[in-house]
Coordinates of C-alpha atoms and ligand atoms in Angstrom, one line a residue:
X1 CA 21.9 15.2 -11.3
X2 CA 18.2 14.4 -11.8
X3 CA 16.7 16.7 -14.4
X4 CA 20.1 18.3 -15.2
X5 CA 22.1 15.6 -17.0
X6 CA 21.8 11.9 -17.7
X7 CA 23.4 9.8 -15.0
X8 CA 26.0 7.3 -16.3
X9 CA 26.5 4.2 -14.1
X10 CA 28.6 1.1 -14.7
X11 CA 29.6 -1.9 -12.8
X12 CA 33.2 -2.2 -11.5
X13 CA 34.5 -5.2 -9.6
X14 CA 38.2 -4.6 -9.2
X15 CA 40.9 -2.0 -8.8
X16 CA 41.9 -1.3 -12.5
X17 CA 38.4 -1.1 -13.8
X18 CA 37.2 1.1 -11.0
X19 CA 40.2 3.4 -11.5
X20 CA 39.7 3.5 -15.3
X21 CA 35.9 4.1 -15.2
X22 CA 36.5 6.8 -12.6
X23 CA 39.1 8.5 -14.8
X24 CA 36.4 8.5 -17.5
X25 CA 34.2 10.5 -15.1
X26 CA 31.5 7.8 -14.5
X27 CA 29.7 9.2 -11.4
X28 CA 28.1 6.0 -10.1
X29 CA 30.1 2.8 -9.9
X30 CA 28.5 -0.4 -8.7
X31 CA 30.2 -3.5 -7.4
X32 CA 27.2 -5.5 -8.6
X33 CA 26.5 -9.1 -7.7
X34 CA 26.5 -9.6 -11.5
X35 CA 30.2 -10.3 -10.7
X36 CA 28.9 -13.8 -9.8
X37 CA 28.4 -14.5 -13.5
X38 CA 30.9 -12.3 -15.4
X39 CA 33.8 -12.8 -13.0
X40 CA 33.2 -15.8 -10.8
X41 CA 31.5 -18.1 -13.4
X42 CA 28.4 -18.9 -11.4
X43 CA 25.1 -19.5 -13.4
X44 CA 23.3 -16.7 -11.6
X45 CA 23.7 -14.2 -8.8
X46 CA 22.1 -16.5 -6.1
X47 CA 25.5 -18.1 -5.4
X48 CA 27.3 -14.9 -4.5
X49 CA 28.4 -14.6 -0.8
X50 CA 29.0 -11.7 1.5
X51 CA 32.7 -12.7 1.6
X52 CA 33.0 -12.5 -2.2
X53 CA 31.3 -9.1 -2.2
X54 CA 33.6 -7.8 0.5
X55 CA 36.6 -9.1 -1.4
X56 CA 35.6 -7.2 -4.6
X57 CA 34.4 -4.1 -2.8
X58 CA 37.8 -3.9 -1.1
X59 CA 39.6 -4.2 -4.5
X60 CA 37.4 -1.5 -6.1
X61 CA 37.7 0.8 -3.1
X62 CA 41.5 0.8 -3.4
X63 CA 41.0 2.9 -6.5
X64 CA 39.6 5.6 -4.3
X65 CA 37.1 6.8 -7.0
X66 CA 35.7 10.3 -7.1
X67 CA 32.5 8.7 -8.3
X68 CA 30.1 7.1 -5.8
X69 CA 31.0 3.5 -5.1
X70 CA 27.9 1.4 -4.3
X71 CA 27.7 -2.3 -3.6
X72 CA 25.1 -5.0 -3.9
X73 CA 23.8 -6.8 -0.8
X74 CA 24.0 -10.4 -2.1
X75 CA 21.2 -13.1 -2.0
X76 CA 19.8 -13.8 1.4
X77 CA 22.0 -11.3 3.1
X78 CA 19.1 -9.0 4.0
X79 CA 16.3 -11.4 5.1
X80 CA 15.7 -9.4 8.3
X81 CA 16.3 -5.7 9.2
X82 CA 19.1 -6.7 11.6
X83 CA 20.9 -8.8 8.9
X84 CA 20.4 -6.0 6.4
X85 CA 22.1 -3.5 8.7
X86 CA 24.9 -5.8 9.8
X87 CA 25.7 -6.8 6.2
X88 CA 25.4 -3.2 4.9
X89 CA 27.9 -2.2 7.6
X90 CA 30.3 -4.9 6.4
X91 CA 30.1 -3.6 2.8
X92 CA 30.7 0.0 4.1
X93 CA 33.7 -1.2 6.2
X94 CA 35.1 -2.8 3.0
X95 CA 34.9 0.6 1.2
X96 CA 31.4 0.9 -0.3
X97 CA 29.7 4.3 0.1
X98 CA 26.2 3.0 -0.5
X99 CA 24.4 -0.3 -0.7
X100 CA 21.8 -1.7 -3.1
X101 CA 19.2 -4.5 -2.5
X102 CA 16.5 -5.9 -4.7
X103 CA 12.8 -5.5 -3.9
X104 CA 10.1 -3.1 -2.9
X105 CA 7.5 -3.3 -0.1
X106 CA 8.6 -6.8 0.9
X107 CA 12.0 -5.4 2.1
X108 CA 10.8 -2.0 3.3
X109 CA 11.6 -2.7 7.0
X110 CA 15.1 -3.6 5.9
X111 CA 15.4 -0.4 3.8
X112 CA 14.2 1.7 6.7
X113 CA 16.7 0.1 9.0
X114 CA 19.6 0.6 6.6
X115 CA 18.5 4.3 6.2
X116 CA 18.2 4.7 10.0
X117 CA 21.7 3.3 10.3
X118 CA 22.9 6.2 8.2
X119 CA 23.8 4.1 5.2
X120 CA 22.9 5.5 1.7
X121 CA 20.6 3.0 0.0
X122 CA 19.8 2.4 -3.7
X123 CA 16.6 0.4 -4.6
X124 CA 16.3 -2.1 -7.4
X125 CA 12.8 -2.8 -8.9
X126 CA 11.5 -4.6 -12.0
X127 CA 13.2 -7.9 -12.9
X128 CA 15.1 -9.0 -9.8
X129 CA 18.0 -11.2 -10.8
X130 CA 18.2 -12.7 -7.2
X131 CA 14.7 -14.1 -7.9
X132 CA 15.6 -15.8 -11.2
X133 CA 15.1 -19.3 -9.9
X134 CA 11.6 -18.7 -8.5
X135 CA 10.6 -16.8 -11.6
X136 CA 12.1 -19.3 -14.0
X137 CA 14.0 -16.7 -16.1
X138 CA 14.6 -13.0 -16.7
X139 CA 11.2 -11.5 -17.6
X140 CA 10.2 -7.9 -18.5
X141 CA 8.1 -6.2 -15.7
X142 CA 5.2 -3.8 -15.9
X143 CA 3.2 -5.3 -18.8
X144 CA 0.1 -6.1 -16.8
X145 CA -2.0 -3.6 -14.8
X146 CA -1.1 -5.5 -11.6
X147 CA 2.6 -5.3 -12.3
X148 CA 2.3 -1.6 -13.2
X149 CA 0.4 -0.8 -10.0
X150 CA 2.9 -2.8 -7.9
X151 CA 5.9 -1.1 -9.4
X152 CA 4.4 2.4 -8.6
X153 CA 3.6 1.4 -5.0
X154 CA 7.1 -0.2 -4.6
X155 CA 8.8 2.9 -6.0
X156 CA 6.9 5.2 -3.7
X157 CA 7.6 3.0 -0.7
X158 CA 11.3 2.9 -1.4
X159 CA 11.6 6.6 -1.9
X160 CA 9.6 7.2 1.4
X161 CA 11.9 4.7 3.2
X162 CA 15.0 6.7 2.2
X163 CA 16.3 5.3 -1.0
X164 CA 18.3 8.0 -2.9
X165 CA 18.0 6.3 -6.3
X166 CA 16.2 3.3 -7.8
X167 CA 17.6 0.9 -10.5
X168 CA 14.8 -0.2 -12.9
X169 CA 15.7 -3.4 -14.5
X170 CA 13.8 -4.7 -17.6
X171 CA 10.8 -2.5 -16.9
X172 CA 8.4 -1.7 -19.8
X173 CA 9.8 1.7 -21.1
X174 CA 6.5 3.6 -20.6
X175 CA 6.2 2.5 -17.0
X176 CA 9.9 3.3 -16.4
X177 CA 9.3 6.8 -17.8
X178 CA 6.2 7.2 -15.6
X179 CA 8.1 6.2 -12.5
X180 CA 10.9 8.6 -13.5
X181 CA 8.4 11.5 -13.8
X182 CA 6.7 10.6 -10.6
X183 CA 9.7 10.3 -8.3
X184 CA 11.9 13.0 -6.8
X185 CA 14.9 10.6 -6.7
X186 CA 16.7 9.4 -9.8
X187 CA 15.8 6.2 -11.7
X188 CA 18.7 4.3 -13.2
X189 CA 17.5 2.1 -16.0
X190 CA 18.9 -1.1 -17.4
X191 CA 16.9 -2.5 -20.4
X192 CA 14.1 -0.2 -19.4
X193 CA 14.2 2.3 -22.3
X194 CA 15.5 5.9 -22.6
X195 CA 13.0 7.6 -20.2
X196 CA 15.1 7.0 -17.0
X197 CA 17.3 9.6 -15.3
X198 CA 20.3 7.5 -15.9
X199 CA 21.5 4.2 -17.4
X200 CA 23.6 1.4 -15.9
X201 CA 25.2 -1.5 -17.7
X202 CA 27.4 -4.4 -16.7
X203 CA 30.7 -3.2 -18.0
X204 CA 31.6 -6.6 -19.4
X205 CA 28.6 -6.3 -21.7
X206 CA 29.6 -2.8 -22.8
X207 CA 33.1 -3.9 -23.7
X208 CA 32.3 -7.4 -24.9
X209 CA 34.6 -9.1 -22.3
X210 CA 32.0 -11.8 -21.5
X211 CA 31.4 -12.9 -25.1
X212 CA 29.3 -16.0 -24.2
X213 CA 26.2 -14.1 -23.3
X214 CA 25.1 -10.5 -24.0
X215 CA 21.6 -9.3 -23.1
X216 CA 19.5 -8.2 -26.1
X217 CA 19.2 -4.6 -25.0
X218 CA 23.0 -4.0 -24.8
X219 CA 24.6 -2.1 -27.6
X220 CA 28.3 -3.2 -27.3
X221 CA 30.8 -0.3 -27.7
X222 CA 33.7 -2.7 -28.1
X223 CA 34.3 -6.3 -29.1
X224 CA 37.2 -6.7 -26.6
X225 CA 37.0 -10.5 -26.5
X226 CA 37.7 -10.7 -30.3
X227 CA 40.6 -8.3 -29.9
X228 CA 42.0 -10.3 -27.0
X229 CA 41.7 -13.5 -29.0
X230 CA 43.5 -11.9 -32.0
X231 CA 46.3 -10.6 -29.7
X232 CA 46.9 -14.0 -28.2
X233 CA 46.9 -15.6 -31.7
X234 CA 49.4 -12.9 -32.9
X235 CA 51.6 -13.4 -29.9
X236 CA 51.6 -17.2 -30.2
X237 CA 52.5 -16.9 -33.8
X238 CA 55.4 -14.6 -32.9
X239 CA 56.9 -17.1 -30.5
X240 CA 60.3 -18.5 -31.6
X241 CA 60.7 -15.8 -34.2
X242 CA 63.4 -13.2 -33.9
Ligands
KIV301 O1 24.5 -6.7 -10.2 C1 24.4 -5.8 -11.0 O2 25.4 -5.6 -11.8 C2 23.3 -4.9 -11.1 C3 23.1 -3.9 -12.2 C4 23.2 -4.5 -13.5 C5 22.0 -3.0 -12.0 O3 22.4 -5.0 -10.2

């Protein structure tokens, strides 16, 4: 799709949402470890386990989407190439068609091993949510020359290692556009400006079903939490009436 049409990608963590987004023609569905926050109530993604990812991948895969179903390798599940391959195989056995992991050159042996095992791989550069504790927050990436150079080198390394797409999270828009122009594989941006080949959002942010926190860059399409609250209030008020 690169160069032909913008690639729409959304997260999906269960059967109904995967089925509905697939019916809407979303070509890339991600069982993201963001489910740790918006579904499981963890403070960040570092608490998500392989067992939890498998549970959600199985549910999403039961929708048998036409779109590509990718899944995140969770925190510390790809510390070595052997672990990366074994855990990628578990996600594939659960129904994922591709896996995603965070990082560039520091995980390149893992990416090569996953690719050699015949498992389609999506990279993830920029702000890496699984590193939020070391980094002390969610910071924009690519502002300094060093970060800029590092992003370019990481993106080239991931593409050479076999990644078929790269998510760019909170990357300075000019740098995201530069990476997009430089790479033969698609970039999927989140909070990285309009110059990427595609865009991904956490579906709960798009719909407003996690009303307690919405990232600044998200333009909500729906305020579903308000509608849900109003429906419950109406229903409660109707109880006992004929
Ligand atoms: O976990 C996730 O949902 C993600 C996307 C937001 C890119 O990694």
